[in-house]
mmCIF file of C-alpha atoms and ligand atoms in Angstrom:
data_model
loop_
_atom_site.group_PDB
_atom_site.id
_atom_site.type_symbol
_atom_site.label_atom_id
_atom_site.label_comp_id
_atom_site.label_asym_id
_atom_site.label_seq_id
_atom_site.Cartn_x
_atom_site.Cartn_y
_atom_site.Cartn_z
ATOM 1 C CA MET A 1 76.250 123.435 87.923
ATOM 2 C CA THR A 2 76.130 124.654 91.499
ATOM 3 C CA GLU A 3 77.093 128.342 91.748
ATOM 4 C CA GLY A 4 80.430 128.987 93.397
ATOM 5 C CA ALA A 5 81.464 125.378 93.008
ATOM 6 C CA LEU A 6 83.199 123.036 90.598
ATOM 7 C CA LYS A 7 82.045 119.463 90.126
ATOM 8 C CA LEU A 8 84.911 117.084 90.892
ATOM 9 C CA CYS A 9 83.474 113.576 90.602
ATOM 10 C CA ALA A 10 80.565 111.292 91.339
ATOM 11 C CA THR A 11 80.528 109.887 94.853
ATOM 12 C CA SER A 12 80.361 106.407 93.324
ATOM 13 C CA GLU A 13 83.828 106.924 91.841
ATOM 14 C CA VAL A 14 85.527 106.969 95.244
ATOM 15 C CA PRO A 15 85.119 103.921 97.504
ATOM 16 C CA GLN A 16 85.366 104.233 101.279
ATOM 17 C CA ASP A 17 88.903 105.090 102.454
ATOM 18 C CA GLN A 18 90.096 105.655 98.908
ATOM 19 C CA SER A 19 91.001 108.695 96.876
ATOM 20 C CA LEU A 20 90.668 109.833 93.294
ATOM 21 C CA ARG A 21 92.882 112.179 91.331
ATOM 22 C CA VAL A 22 90.916 114.897 89.567
ATOM 23 C CA ASP A 23 92.479 117.120 86.919
ATOM 24 C CA LEU A 24 90.642 120.357 86.227
ATOM 25 C CA PRO A 25 91.715 122.701 83.423
ATOM 26 C CA GLY A 26 94.119 125.386 84.607
ATOM 27 C CA ARG A 27 94.506 123.964 88.120
ATOM 28 C CA ASP A 28 96.952 121.714 89.886
ATOM 29 C CA PRO A 29 95.635 118.158 90.328
ATOM 30 C CA LEU A 30 93.456 117.424 93.328
ATOM 31 C CA ALA A 31 92.978 114.316 95.438
ATOM 32 C CA VAL A 32 89.356 113.712 96.437
ATOM 33 C CA CYS A 33 89.370 111.539 99.557
ATOM 34 C CA ARG A 34 86.536 109.632 101.190
ATOM 35 C CA LEU A 35 87.122 109.056 104.877
ATOM 36 C CA ASN A 36 84.498 107.589 107.205
ATOM 37 C CA GLY A 37 81.749 108.838 104.933
ATOM 38 C CA ASN A 38 83.164 112.365 104.796
ATOM 39 C CA TRP A 39 84.826 114.134 101.887
ATOM 40 C CA PHE A 40 88.133 115.941 101.830
ATOM 41 C CA VAL A 41 90.049 117.534 98.986
ATOM 42 C CA LEU A 42 93.813 117.924 99.055
ATOM 43 C CA ALA A 43 96.429 118.997 96.580
ATOM 44 C CA ASP A 44 97.327 115.744 94.842
ATOM 45 C CA THR A 45 101.047 116.424 94.533
ATOM 46 C CA CYS A 46 103.176 115.453 97.528
ATOM 47 C CA THR A 47 105.116 118.357 99.044
ATOM 48 C CA HIS A 48 108.254 116.183 99.189
ATOM 49 C CA GLY A 49 108.376 115.277 95.500
ATOM 50 C CA MET A 50 106.285 114.859 92.407
ATOM 51 C CA ALA A 51 104.288 111.864 93.603
ATOM 52 C CA SER A 52 100.536 111.664 93.164
ATOM 53 C CA LEU A 53 99.063 111.221 96.648
ATOM 54 C CA SER A 54 95.898 109.653 95.229
ATOM 55 C CA GLU A 55 98.056 106.701 94.183
ATOM 56 C CA GLY A 56 98.957 106.117 97.831
ATOM 57 C CA GLU A 57 97.033 104.399 100.604
ATOM 58 C CA ILE A 58 94.664 105.806 103.171
ATOM 59 C CA MET A 59 95.031 104.412 106.686
ATOM 60 C CA GLY A 60 94.137 105.812 110.085
ATOM 61 C CA GLY A 61 92.992 109.140 108.684
ATOM 62 C CA ARG A 62 96.250 109.658 106.819
ATOM 63 C CA ILE A 63 97.117 109.520 103.153
ATOM 64 C CA TYR A 64 100.483 107.900 102.493
ATOM 65 C CA CYS A 65 102.704 108.984 99.648
ATOM 66 C CA PRO A 66 103.527 106.118 97.272
ATOM 67 C CA PHE A 67 107.126 107.341 96.735
ATOM 68 C CA HIS A 68 108.776 107.514 100.169
ATOM 69 C CA GLY A 69 105.976 106.746 102.606
ATOM 70 C CA GLY A 70 105.507 110.215 104.045
ATOM 71 C CA SER A 71 101.965 110.952 105.131
ATOM 72 C CA PHE A 72 99.496 113.761 105.727
ATOM 73 C CA ASP A 73 96.414 114.128 107.893
ATOM 74 C CA ILE A 74 93.550 114.024 105.426
ATOM 75 C CA ARG A 75 91.399 116.403 107.487
ATOM 76 C CA THR A 76 93.979 119.161 107.840
ATOM 77 C CA GLY A 77 96.738 118.456 105.329
ATOM 78 C CA ALA A 78 99.269 118.561 108.170
ATOM 79 C CA VAL A 79 102.417 116.463 107.846
ATOM 80 C CA ALA A 80 102.034 113.253 109.839
ATOM 81 C CA ASP A 81 105.119 111.248 108.829
ATOM 82 C CA PRO A 82 108.549 112.118 107.415
ATOM 83 C CA PRO A 83 110.248 112.653 105.071
ATOM 84 C CA CYS A 84 107.561 115.262 104.342
ATOM 85 C CA THR A 85 108.093 118.553 106.174
ATOM 86 C CA VAL A 86 105.612 120.857 104.456
ATOM 87 C CA ASP A 87 101.841 120.498 104.881
ATOM 88 C CA VAL A 88 99.769 119.773 101.807
ATOM 89 C CA GLU A 89 97.089 122.283 100.837
ATOM 90 C CA THR A 90 93.458 121.454 101.560
ATOM 91 C CA PHE A 91 90.337 122.813 99.895
ATOM 92 C CA PRO A 92 86.718 123.121 101.039
ATOM 93 C CA CYS A 93 84.288 120.741 99.414
ATOM 94 C CA PHE A 94 80.770 119.390 99.772
ATOM 95 C CA GLU A 95 78.559 116.585 98.538
ATOM 96 C CA LYS A 96 75.372 117.287 96.613
ATOM 97 C CA ASP A 97 73.200 115.110 94.371
ATOM 98 C CA ASP A 98 75.666 112.197 94.477
ATOM 99 C CA HIS A 99 78.619 114.345 93.407
ATOM 100 C CA VAL A 100 81.532 115.983 95.196
ATOM 101 C CA TYR A 101 82.116 119.668 94.575
ATOM 102 C CA LEU A 102 85.006 122.016 95.203
ATOM 103 C CA ASP A 103 83.546 124.913 97.208
ATOM 104 C CA LEU A 104 84.710 128.173 95.673
ATOM 105 C CA GLY A 105 82.874 130.258 98.227
ATOM 106 C CA THR A 106 80.103 132.764 97.619
ATOM 107 C CA PRO A 107 80.443 134.239 94.128
HETATM 108 S S1 FES B 201 107.618 112.270 97.205
HETATM 109 FE FE1 FES B 201 106.118 111.977 98.770
HETATM 110 S S2 FES B 201 107.285 111.288 100.501
HETATM 111 FE FE2 FES B 201 108.754 111.661 98.950
#
């Protein structure tokens, strides 16, 4: 285990321009997204409803909600398309030894 970090998944679990829902004990679900070879972690639950964003599609740097088609910028979590009006939370992450980690900062 890397100090100050939580292992989320193996890089092989997330194809290019796809996302994976990760459930960690005691935390809200996360969406691990692979975009142009970079990693981003967002809250998995859409801010418009109870949809799982990782079940949506990634196109043009946005993740699209499978319920009503709202979208968010994967890099920033900012709303990109209605009906969403509230940004989705993003979390720092990094890749190490073929795994993606949630960066919890310096312990
Ligand atoms: S629940 Fe995501 S756009 Fe409505």
